C-alpha positions as semicolon CSV with decimal commas, in nm:
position;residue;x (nm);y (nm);z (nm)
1;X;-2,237;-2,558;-8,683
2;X;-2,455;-2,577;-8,410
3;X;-2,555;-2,919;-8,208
4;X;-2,857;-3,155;-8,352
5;X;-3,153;-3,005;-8,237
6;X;-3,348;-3,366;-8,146
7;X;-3,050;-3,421;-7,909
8;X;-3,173;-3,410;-7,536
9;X;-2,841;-3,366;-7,337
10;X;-2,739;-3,083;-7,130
11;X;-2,696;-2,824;-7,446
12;X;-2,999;-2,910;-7,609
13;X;-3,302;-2,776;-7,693
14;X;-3,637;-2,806;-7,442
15;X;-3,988;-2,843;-7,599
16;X;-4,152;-2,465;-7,531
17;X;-4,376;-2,587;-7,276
18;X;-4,072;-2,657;-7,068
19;X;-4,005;-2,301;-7,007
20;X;-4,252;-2,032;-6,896
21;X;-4,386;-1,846;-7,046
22;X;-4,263;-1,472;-7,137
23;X;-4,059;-1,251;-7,388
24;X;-3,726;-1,256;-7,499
25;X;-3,514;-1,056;-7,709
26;X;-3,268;-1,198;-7,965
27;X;-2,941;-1,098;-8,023
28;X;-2,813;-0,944;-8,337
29;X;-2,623;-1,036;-8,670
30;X;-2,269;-0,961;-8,618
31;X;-2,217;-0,568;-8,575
32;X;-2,030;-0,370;-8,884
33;X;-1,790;-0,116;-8,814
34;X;-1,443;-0,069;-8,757
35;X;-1,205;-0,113;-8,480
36;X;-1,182;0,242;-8,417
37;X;-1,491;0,422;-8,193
38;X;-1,838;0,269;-8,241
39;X;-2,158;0,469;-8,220
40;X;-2,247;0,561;-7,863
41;X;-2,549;0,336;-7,719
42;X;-2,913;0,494;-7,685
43;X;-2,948;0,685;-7,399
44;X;-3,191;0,504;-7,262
45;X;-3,202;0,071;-7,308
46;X;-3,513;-0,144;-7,247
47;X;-3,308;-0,332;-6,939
48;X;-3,123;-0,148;-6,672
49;X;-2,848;-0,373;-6,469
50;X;-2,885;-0,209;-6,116
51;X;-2,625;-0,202;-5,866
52;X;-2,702;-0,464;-5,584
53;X;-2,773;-0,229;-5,326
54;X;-2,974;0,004;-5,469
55;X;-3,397;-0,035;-5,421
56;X;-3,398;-0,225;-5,794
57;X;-3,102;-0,414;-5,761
58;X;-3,251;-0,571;-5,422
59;X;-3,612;-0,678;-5,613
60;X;-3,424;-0,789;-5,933
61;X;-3,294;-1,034;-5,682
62;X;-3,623;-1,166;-5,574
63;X;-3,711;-1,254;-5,911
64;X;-3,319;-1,425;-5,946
65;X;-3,349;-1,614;-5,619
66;X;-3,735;-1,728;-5,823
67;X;-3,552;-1,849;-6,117
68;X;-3,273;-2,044;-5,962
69;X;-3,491;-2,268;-5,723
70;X;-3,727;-2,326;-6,067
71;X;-3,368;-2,450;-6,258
72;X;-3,238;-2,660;-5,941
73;X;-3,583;-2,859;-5,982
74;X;-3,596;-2,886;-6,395
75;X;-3,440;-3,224;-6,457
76;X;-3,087;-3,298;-6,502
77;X;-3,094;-3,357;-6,829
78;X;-3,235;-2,991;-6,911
79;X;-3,070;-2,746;-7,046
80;X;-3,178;-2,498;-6,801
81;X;-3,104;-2,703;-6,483
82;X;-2,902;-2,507;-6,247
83;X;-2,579;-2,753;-6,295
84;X;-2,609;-2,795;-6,667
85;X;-2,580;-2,431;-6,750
86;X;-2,251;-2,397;-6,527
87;X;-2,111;-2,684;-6,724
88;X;-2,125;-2,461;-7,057
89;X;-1,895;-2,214;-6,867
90;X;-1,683;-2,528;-6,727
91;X;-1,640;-2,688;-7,100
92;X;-1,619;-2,323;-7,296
93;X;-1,489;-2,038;-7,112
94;X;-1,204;-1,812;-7,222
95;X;-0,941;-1,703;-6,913
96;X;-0,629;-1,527;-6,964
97;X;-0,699;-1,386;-7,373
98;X;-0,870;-1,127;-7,540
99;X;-1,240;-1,347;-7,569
100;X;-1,239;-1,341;-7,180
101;X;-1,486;-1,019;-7,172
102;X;-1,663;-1,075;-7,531
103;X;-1,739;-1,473;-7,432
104;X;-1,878;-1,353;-7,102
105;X;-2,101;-1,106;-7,242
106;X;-2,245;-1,376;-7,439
107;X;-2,276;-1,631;-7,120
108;X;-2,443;-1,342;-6,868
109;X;-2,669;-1,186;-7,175
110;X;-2,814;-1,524;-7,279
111;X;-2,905;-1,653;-6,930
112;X;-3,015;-1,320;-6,811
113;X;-3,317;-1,396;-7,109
114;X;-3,369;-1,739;-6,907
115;X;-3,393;-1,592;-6,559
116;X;-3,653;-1,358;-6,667
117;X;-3,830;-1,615;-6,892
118;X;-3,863;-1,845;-6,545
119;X;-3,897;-1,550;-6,308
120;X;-4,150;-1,418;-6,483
121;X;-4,058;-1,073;-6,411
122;X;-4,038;-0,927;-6,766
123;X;-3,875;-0,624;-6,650
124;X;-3,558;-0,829;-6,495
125;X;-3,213;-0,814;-6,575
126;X;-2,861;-0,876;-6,377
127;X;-2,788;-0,667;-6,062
128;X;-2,417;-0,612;-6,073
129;X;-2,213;-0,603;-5,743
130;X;-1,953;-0,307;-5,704
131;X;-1,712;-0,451;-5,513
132;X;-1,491;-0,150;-5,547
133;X;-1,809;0,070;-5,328
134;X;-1,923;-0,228;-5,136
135;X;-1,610;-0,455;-5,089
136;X;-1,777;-0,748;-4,923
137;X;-2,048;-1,013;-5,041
138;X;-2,432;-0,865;-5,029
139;X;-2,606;-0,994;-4,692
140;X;-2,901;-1,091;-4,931
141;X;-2,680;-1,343;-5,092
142;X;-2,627;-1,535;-4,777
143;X;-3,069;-1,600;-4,762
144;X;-3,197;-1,878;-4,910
145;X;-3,159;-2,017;-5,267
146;X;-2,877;-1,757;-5,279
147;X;-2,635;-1,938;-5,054
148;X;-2,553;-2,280;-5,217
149;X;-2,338;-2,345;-4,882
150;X;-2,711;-2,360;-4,672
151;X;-2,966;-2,442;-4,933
152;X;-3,117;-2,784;-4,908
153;X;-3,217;-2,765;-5,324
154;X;-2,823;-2,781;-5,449
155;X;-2,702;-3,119;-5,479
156;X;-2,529;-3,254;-5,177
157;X;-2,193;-3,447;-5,281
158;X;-1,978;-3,498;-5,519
159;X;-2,139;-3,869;-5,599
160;X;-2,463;-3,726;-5,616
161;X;-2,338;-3,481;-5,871
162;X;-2,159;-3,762;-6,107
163;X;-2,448;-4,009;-6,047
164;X;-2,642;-3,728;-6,145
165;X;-2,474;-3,581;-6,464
166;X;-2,247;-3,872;-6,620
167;X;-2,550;-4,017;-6,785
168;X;-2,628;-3,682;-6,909
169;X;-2,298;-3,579;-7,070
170;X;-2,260;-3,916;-7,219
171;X;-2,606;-3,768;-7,428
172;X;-2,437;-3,472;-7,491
173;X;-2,123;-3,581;-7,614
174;X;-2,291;-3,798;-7,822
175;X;-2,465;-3,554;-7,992
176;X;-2,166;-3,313;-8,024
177;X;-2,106;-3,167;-8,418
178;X;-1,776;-3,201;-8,502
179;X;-1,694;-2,832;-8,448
180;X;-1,829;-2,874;-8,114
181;X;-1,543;-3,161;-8,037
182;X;-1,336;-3,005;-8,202
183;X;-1,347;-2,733;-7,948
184;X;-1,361;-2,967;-7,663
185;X;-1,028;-3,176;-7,770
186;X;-0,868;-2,822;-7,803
187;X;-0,908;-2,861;-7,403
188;X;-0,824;-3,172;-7,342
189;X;-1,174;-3,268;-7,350
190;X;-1,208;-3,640;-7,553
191;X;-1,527;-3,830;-7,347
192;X;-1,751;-3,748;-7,051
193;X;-1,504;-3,967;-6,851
194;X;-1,242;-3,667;-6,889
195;X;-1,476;-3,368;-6,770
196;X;-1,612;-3,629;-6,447
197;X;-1,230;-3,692;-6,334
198;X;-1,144;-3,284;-6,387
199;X;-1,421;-3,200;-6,157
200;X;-1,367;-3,418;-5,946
201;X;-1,090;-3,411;-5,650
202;X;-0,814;-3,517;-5,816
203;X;-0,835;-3,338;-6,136
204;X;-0,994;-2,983;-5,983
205;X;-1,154;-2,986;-5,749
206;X;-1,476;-2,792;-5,910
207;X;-1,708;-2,965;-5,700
208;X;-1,753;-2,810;-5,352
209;X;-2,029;-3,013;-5,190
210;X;-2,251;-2,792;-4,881
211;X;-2,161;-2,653;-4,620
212;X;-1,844;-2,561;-4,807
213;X;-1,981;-2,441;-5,143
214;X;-1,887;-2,105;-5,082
215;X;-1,551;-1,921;-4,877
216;X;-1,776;-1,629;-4,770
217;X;-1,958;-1,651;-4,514
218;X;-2,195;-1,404;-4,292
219;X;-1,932;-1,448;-4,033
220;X;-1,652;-1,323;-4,277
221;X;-1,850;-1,157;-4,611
222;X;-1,516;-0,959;-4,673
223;X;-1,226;-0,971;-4,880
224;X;-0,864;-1,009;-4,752
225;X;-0,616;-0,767;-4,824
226;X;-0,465;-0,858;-5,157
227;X;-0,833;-0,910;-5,275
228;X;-0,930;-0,535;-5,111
229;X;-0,652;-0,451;-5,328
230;X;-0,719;-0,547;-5,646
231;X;-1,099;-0,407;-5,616
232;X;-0,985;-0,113;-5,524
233;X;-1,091;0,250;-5,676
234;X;-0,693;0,276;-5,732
235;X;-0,656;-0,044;-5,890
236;X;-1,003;-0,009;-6,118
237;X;-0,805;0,346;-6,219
238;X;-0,559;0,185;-6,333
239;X;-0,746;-0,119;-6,508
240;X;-0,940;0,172;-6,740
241;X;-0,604;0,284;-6,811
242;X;-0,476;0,154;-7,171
243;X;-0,596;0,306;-7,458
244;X;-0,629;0,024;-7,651
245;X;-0,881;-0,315;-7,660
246;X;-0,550;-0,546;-7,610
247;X;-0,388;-0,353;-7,325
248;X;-0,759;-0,338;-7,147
249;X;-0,915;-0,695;-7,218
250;X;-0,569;-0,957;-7,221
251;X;-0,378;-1,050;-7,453
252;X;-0,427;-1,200;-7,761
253;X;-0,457;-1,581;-7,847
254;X;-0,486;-1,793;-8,134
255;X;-0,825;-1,936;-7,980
256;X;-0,998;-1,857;-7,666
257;X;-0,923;-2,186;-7,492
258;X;-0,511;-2,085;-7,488
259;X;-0,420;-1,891;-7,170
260;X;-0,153;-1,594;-7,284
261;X;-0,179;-1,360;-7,053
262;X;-0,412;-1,135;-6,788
263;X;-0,440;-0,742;-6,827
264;X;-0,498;-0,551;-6,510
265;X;-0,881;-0,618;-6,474
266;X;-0,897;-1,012;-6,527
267;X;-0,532;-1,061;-6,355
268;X;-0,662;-0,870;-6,064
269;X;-1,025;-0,815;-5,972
270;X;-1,160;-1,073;-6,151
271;X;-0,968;-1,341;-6,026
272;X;-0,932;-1,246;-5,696
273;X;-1,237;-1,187;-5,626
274;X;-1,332;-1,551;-5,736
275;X;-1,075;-1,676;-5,557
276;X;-1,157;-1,539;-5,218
277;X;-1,503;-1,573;-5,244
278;X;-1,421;-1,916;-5,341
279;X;-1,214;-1,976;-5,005
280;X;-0,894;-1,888;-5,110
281;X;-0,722;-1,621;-4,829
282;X;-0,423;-1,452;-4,786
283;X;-0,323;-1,356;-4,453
284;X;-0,145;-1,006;-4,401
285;X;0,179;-1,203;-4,360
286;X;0,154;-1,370;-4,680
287;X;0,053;-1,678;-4,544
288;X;-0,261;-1,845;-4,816
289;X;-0,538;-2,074;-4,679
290;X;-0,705;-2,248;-4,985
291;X;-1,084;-2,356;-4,810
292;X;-1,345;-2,449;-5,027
293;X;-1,594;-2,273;-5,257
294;X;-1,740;-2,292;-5,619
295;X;-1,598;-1,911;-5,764
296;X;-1,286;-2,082;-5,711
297;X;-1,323;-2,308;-6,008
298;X;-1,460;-2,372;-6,375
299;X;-1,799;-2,482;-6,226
300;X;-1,826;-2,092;-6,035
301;X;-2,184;-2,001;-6,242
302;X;-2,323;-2,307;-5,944
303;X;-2,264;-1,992;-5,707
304;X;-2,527;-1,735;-5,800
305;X;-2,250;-1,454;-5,726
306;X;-2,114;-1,565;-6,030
307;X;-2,361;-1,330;-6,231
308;X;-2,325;-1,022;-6,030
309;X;-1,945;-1,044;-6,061
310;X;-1,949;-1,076;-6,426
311;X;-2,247;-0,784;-6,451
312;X;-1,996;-0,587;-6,266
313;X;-1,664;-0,688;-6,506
314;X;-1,926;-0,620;-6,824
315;X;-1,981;-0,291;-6,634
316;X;-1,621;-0,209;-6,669
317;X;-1,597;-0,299;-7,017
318;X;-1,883;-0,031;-7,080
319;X;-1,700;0,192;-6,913
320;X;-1,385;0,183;-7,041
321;X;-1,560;0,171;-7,413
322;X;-1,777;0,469;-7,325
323;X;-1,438;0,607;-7,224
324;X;-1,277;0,548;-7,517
325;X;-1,563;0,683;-7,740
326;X;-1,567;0,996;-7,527
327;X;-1,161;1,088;-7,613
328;X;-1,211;0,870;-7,992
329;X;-0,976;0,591;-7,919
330;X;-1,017;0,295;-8,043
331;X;-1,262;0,034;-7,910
332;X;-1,155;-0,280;-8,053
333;X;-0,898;-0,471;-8,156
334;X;-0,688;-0,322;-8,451
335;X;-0,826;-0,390;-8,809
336;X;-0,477;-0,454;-8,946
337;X;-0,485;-0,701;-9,229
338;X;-0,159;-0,835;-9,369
339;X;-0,034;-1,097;-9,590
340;X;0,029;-1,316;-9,260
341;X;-0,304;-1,277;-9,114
342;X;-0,530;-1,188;-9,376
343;X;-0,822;-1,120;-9,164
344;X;-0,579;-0,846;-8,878
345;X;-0,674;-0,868;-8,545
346;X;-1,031;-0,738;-8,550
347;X;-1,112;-1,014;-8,794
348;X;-0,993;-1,290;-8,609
349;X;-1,113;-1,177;-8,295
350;X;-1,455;-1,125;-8,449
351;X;-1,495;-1,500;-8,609
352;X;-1,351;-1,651;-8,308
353;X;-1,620;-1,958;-8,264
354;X;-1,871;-2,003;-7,948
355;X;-2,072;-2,280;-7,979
356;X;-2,224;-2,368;-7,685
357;X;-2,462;-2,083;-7,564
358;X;-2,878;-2,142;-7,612
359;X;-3,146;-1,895;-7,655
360;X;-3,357;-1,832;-7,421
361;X;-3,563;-2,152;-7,547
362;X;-3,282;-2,308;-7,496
363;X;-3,227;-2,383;-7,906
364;X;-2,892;-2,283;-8,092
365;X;-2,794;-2,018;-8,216
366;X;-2,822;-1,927;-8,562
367;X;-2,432;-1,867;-8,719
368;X;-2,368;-1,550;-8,672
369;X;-2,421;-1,556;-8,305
370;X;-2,171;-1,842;-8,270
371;X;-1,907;-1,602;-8,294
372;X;-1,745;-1,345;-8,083
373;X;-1,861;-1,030;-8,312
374;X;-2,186;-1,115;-8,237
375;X;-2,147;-0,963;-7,870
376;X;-1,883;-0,638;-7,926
377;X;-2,156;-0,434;-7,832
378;X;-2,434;-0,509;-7,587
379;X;-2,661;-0,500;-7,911
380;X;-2,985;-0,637;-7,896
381;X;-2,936;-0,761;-7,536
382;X;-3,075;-0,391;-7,508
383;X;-2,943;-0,355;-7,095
384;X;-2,772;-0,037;-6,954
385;X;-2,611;0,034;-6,591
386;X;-2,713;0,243;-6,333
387;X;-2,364;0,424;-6,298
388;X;-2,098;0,263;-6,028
389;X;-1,748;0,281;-5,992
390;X;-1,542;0,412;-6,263
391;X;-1,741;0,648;-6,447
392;X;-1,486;0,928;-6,342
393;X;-1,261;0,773;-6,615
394;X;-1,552;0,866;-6,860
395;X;-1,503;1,249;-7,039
396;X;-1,822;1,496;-6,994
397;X;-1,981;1,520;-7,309
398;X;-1,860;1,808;-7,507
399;X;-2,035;2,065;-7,744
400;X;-2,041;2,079;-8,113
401;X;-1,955;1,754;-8,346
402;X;-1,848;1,429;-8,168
403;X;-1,457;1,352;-8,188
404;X;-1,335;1,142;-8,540
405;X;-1,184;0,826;-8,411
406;X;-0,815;0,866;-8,340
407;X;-0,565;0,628;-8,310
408;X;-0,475;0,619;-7,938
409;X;-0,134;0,775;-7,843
410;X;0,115;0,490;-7,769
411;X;0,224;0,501;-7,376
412;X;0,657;0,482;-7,335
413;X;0,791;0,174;-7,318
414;X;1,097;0,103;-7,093
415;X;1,240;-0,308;-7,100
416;X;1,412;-0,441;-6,796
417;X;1,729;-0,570;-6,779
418;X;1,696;-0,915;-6,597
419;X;1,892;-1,013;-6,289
420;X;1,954;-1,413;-6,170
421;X;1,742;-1,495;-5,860
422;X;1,843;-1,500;-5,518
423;X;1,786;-1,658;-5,228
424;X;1,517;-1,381;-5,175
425;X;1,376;-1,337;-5,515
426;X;1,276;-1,578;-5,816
427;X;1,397;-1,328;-6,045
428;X;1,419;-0,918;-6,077
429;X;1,411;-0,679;-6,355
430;X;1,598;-0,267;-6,340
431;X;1,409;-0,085;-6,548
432;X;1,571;0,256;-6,668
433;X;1,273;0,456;-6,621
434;X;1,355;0,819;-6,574
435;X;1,380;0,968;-6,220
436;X;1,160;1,279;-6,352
437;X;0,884;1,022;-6,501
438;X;0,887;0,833;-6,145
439;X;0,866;1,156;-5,934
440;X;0,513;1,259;-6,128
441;X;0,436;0,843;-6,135
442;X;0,433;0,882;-5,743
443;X;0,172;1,169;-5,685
444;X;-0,174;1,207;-5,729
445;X;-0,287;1,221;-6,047
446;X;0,030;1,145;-6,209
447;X;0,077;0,920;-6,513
448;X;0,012;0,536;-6,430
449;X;0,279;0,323;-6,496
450;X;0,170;-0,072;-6,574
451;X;0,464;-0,334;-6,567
452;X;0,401;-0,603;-6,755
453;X;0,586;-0,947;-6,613
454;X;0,593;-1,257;-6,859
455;X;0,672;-1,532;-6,651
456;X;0,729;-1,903;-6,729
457;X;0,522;-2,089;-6,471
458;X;0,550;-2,498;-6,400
459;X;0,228;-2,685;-6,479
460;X;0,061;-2,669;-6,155
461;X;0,229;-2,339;-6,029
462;X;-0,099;-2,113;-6,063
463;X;-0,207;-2,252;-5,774
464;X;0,085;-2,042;-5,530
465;X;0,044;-1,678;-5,573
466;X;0,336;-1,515;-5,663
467;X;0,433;-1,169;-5,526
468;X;0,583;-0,828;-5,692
469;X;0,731;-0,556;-5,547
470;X;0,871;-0,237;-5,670
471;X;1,197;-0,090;-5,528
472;X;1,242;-0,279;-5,199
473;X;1,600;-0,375;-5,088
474;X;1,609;-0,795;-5,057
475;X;1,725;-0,748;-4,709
476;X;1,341;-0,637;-4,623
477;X;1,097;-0,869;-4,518
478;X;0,756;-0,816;-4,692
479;X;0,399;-0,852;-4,674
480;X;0,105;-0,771;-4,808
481;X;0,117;-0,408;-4,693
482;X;0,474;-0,336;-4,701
483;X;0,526;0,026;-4,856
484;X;0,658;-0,163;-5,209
485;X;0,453;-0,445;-5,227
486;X;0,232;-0,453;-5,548
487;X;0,033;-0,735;-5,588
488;X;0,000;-1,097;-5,585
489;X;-0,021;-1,303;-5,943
490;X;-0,292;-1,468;-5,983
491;X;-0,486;-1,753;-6,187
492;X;-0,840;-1,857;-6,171
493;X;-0,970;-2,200;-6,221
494;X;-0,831;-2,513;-6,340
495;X;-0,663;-2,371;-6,701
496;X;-0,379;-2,573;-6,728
497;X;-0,049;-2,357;-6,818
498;X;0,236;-2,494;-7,083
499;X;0,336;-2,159;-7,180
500;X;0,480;-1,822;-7,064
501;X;0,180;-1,604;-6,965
502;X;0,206;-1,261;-6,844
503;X;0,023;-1,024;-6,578
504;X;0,015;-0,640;-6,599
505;X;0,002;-0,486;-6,273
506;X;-0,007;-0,092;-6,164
507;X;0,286;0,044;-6,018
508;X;0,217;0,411;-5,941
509;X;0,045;0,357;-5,627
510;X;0,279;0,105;-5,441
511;X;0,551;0,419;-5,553
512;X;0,356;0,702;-5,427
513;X;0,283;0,453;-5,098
514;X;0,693;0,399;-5,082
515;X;0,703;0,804;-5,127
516;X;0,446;0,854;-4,834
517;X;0,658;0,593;-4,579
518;X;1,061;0,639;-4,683
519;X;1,052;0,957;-4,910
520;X;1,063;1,053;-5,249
521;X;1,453;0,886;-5,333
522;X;1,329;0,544;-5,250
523;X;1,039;0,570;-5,462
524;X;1,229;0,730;-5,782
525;X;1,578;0,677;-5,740
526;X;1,799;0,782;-6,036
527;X;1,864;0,462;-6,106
528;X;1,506;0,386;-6,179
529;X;1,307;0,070;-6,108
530;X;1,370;-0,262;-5,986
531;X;1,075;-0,513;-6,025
532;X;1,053;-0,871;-5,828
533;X;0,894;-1,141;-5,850
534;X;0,863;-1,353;-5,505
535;X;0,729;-1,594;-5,279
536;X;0,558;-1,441;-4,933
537;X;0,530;-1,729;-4,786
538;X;0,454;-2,140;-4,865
539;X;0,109;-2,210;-4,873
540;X;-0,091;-2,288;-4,630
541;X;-0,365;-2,605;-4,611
542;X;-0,667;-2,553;-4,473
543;X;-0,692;-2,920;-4,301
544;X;-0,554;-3,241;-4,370
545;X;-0,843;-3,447;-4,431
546;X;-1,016;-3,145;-4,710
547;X;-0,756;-2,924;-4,800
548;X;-0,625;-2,888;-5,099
549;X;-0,359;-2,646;-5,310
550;X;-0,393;-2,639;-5,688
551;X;-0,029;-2,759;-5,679
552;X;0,145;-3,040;-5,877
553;X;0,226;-3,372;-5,610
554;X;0,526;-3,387;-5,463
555;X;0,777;-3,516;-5,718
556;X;0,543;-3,432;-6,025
557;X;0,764;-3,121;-6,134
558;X;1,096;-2,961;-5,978
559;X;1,053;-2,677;-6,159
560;X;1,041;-2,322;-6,011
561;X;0,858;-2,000;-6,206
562;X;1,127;-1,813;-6,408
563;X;1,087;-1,436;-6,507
564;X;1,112;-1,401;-6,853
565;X;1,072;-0,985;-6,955
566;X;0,972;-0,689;-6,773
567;X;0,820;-0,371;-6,953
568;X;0,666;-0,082;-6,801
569;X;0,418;0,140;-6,991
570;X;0,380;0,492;-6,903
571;X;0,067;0,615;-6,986
């Protein structure tokens, strides 16, 4: 069901003469096929997404920067305002499950129809930013309209904001269809009053008022080192990795508002990049300042580097498809039907409702583009990229007739055997992985190994990074760039957790970097490896009188993240 079309709150729909003037393209029915390799795209689209830096990436930005200050001047209670289209991410988006890269395609395709509607540049569509080439925000999004932290147009307080907007949502909640609340009391959602106090300080906060709307700054546009890290051409490697739509895109959920679990691109790129843009830093020593910044939080589209990020992660998701077409792996979920889940896994993932995006006239959608099939392909979007990092992963095209879809081999398995904590670790894992398999693992070129951690987290504990490291003796004292340090876990935004959720994280490189500084024994010993799960350090406020953590009060919750399974996949 979509939302009553006479209703005038933030997810309604405009008269035409709201909107400029200019084309639009519409979406598709739901794409038929099956979960095995789809049909390779036309070679040439109608759109091209052009990296940021690049001649066409720098004027599709012009036309952006035009849009945005029209929508910060449309009145609240339009659905193209700057502020009312972030709330459709704050109220809908999937983290942490298999709708996170489907449900953004949706979000970015949609709007990208808006900003050229407004621009008026018919030829626009998203720039992405390669963060893995260019590891730093653009300099052109510190100018103007592009920097909410300096630009007078962006609403200046958090009173403002709720003056502003709690008249509006009280519209839109009232004209809510039932589906529609539905989906909103899935999250907790039951009245306007609910969202206000989320966004606000003591419930988020989402709201990050100037000059503090964004981390980055000219002064600092980089990343820190966990964040340099996870965008790294090593780490994207290693995201492209799995062989099938599960291992690549998070796990699976019973409905995309249920956090279950990040794979290696979500868990690491995309939510650390948000995060640091978004003011949260981690010092070499482990030490984490959480500042202030919108990419931090539910309410990140209010930064425009929201939509370059997300051009880049639906970059990724091309590329990994195109990948998997190119060797005939699957490129969706399994269409496995049984008598517990009639539908398999491709059918549920397909009907899985949205039912919040707009057209570019800002109307609903028809049916079958409320669902997540309706976006499995980029489809009638019609956009291609100008080629960025990754596309080694993608085969050459070969001669004769294309491969038949084949069912991806299955990567080894090896399950950890847990260990109590320790005064040095919250928990560890040995994993019996064979020395043979570890020695390759550590060079160049070698298989990739992904460990997969399911960890029981308290309520508010997504807010404190939590470290792994591979094969490093407890005695050791580690930081971010100690030879067996992996990564940090980490969430984005204000999900909260009430569930195990796990994070898969590449551990061939941190073993051929423990090969490079203590030899090839301490990265495959015979005994195989051991996996752990630590703090660096406490967090660290920013200030007293602004700061805050993400973290439960004192007293709120004693308990302490617990480890529950290790497995490493060999691939």
């Amino acid at each position: 069901m979509t939302q009553d079309p006479a209703f005038t709150g933030p997810f309604s729909a405009p008269s035409r003469r709201d909107l400029m003037a200019g084309g639009a393209a519409v979406v598709g029915a739901l794409a038929a096929g099956q979960a095995s390799a789809q049909p390779a795209a036309p070679t040439k689209a109608r759109w091209r997404r052009w990296n940021v830096a690049s001649p066409e990436g720098k004027r599709a930005l012009a036309s952006y920067a035009r849009a945005i200050d029209i929508m910060l001047k449309l009145p609240p209670e339009h659905p193209y305002n700057w502020y009312n289209h972030a709330l459709t991410h704050t109220v809908d988006c999937p983290h942490g499950n298999w709708w996170f890269v489907v449900w953004h395609r949706g979000y970015v395709g949609w709007f990208e129809q808006v900003v050229r509607k407004l621009s008026g540049d018919n030829s626009f569509a998203f720039p992405y930013w390669d963060w893995t080439a260019n590891p730093q925000v653009p300099a052109e999004m510190f100018q103007g309209v592009l920097n909410p932290s300096t630009y007078p147009g962006y609403i200046q307080s958090l009173d403002a904001f709720n003056k502003t907007f709690g008249p509006v949502l009280e519209k839109f909640w009232a004209g809510l269809s039932n589906d529609q609340n539905q989906q909103l009391l899935i999250r907790g959602l039951r009245f306007p009053a609910d969202l206000i106090f989320d966004i606000g300080p003591k419930g988020g906060p989402m709201f990050f008022a100037p000059p503090n709307s964004r981390g980055s700054t000219p002064q600092r546009p980089g990343f820190d080192d966990v964040t340099n890290r996870a965008v790294s051409s090593w780490m994207l490697d290693n995201a492209l990795a799995p062989r099938d739509f599960i291992g690549f895109a998070s796990p699976k959920s019973q409905f995309h508002s249920s956090i279950t679990g990040f794979g290696v691109m979500e868990g690491q790129p995309h939510n650390k990049v948000h995060n640091c843009v978004g003011g949260i830093w981690t010092a070499p020593d482990g030490k984490t300042t959480y500042g202030d910044g919108f990419m931090q939080s539910n309410l990140s589209p209010v930064d425009p580097l929201f939509f370059l990020h997300h051009a880049n992660i639906d970059r990724i998701w091309d590329v990994w498809t195109r990948k998997q077409q190119g060797y005939g792996y699957p490129t969706l979920p399994d269409d496995n039907p049984n008598y517990l889940n009639p539908r398999g896994d491709l059918g549920q993932w397909r009907a899985e409702p949205f039912l919040f995006f707009r057209d570019s006239d800002g109307k609903p959608l028809p049916a079958a583009q409320q669902v997540a099939g309706a976006y499995e392909t980029i489809g009638a979007f019609d956009y291609d990229y100008q080629p960025g990092s990754g596309e080694n992963v993608v085969p050459p095209p070969r001669p004769g007739p294309k491969l038949k879809a084949a069912v991806a081999a299955k990567p080894q398995l090896f399950t950890a055997k847990l260990k109590v904590p320790s005064p040095a670790s919250l928990a560890s894992g040995d994993v019996a992985v064979p020395q043979a398999l570890l020695s390759q693992a550590a060079k160049t070129g070698g298989p990739k190994l992904l460990a997969t951690l399911t960890v029981e987290l308290p309520p508010f504990e997504h807010g404190h990074d939590l470290a792994v490291v591979v094969n490093t003796p407890e005695s050791e004292a580690v930081g971010v760039n100690s030879p067996g340090f992996v990564t940090t876990l980490s969430m984005f935004g204000q999900h909260l957790v009430t569930r195990p959720v796990t994070f898969t994280v590449p551990i061939s490189p941190p073993l051929a970097k423990l090969a490079t500084a203590k030899g090839l024994s301490a990265a495959a010993p015979s005994s195989g490896l051991n996996i752990r799960l630590m703090r660096l350090k406490p967090p660290l406020l920013s200030n007293a009188a602004s700061s805050h953590d993400h973290g439960a009060p004192s007293g709120a919750t004693r308990a302490e993240p617990e480890l529950l399974g290790v497995e490493v996949h060999a691939y």
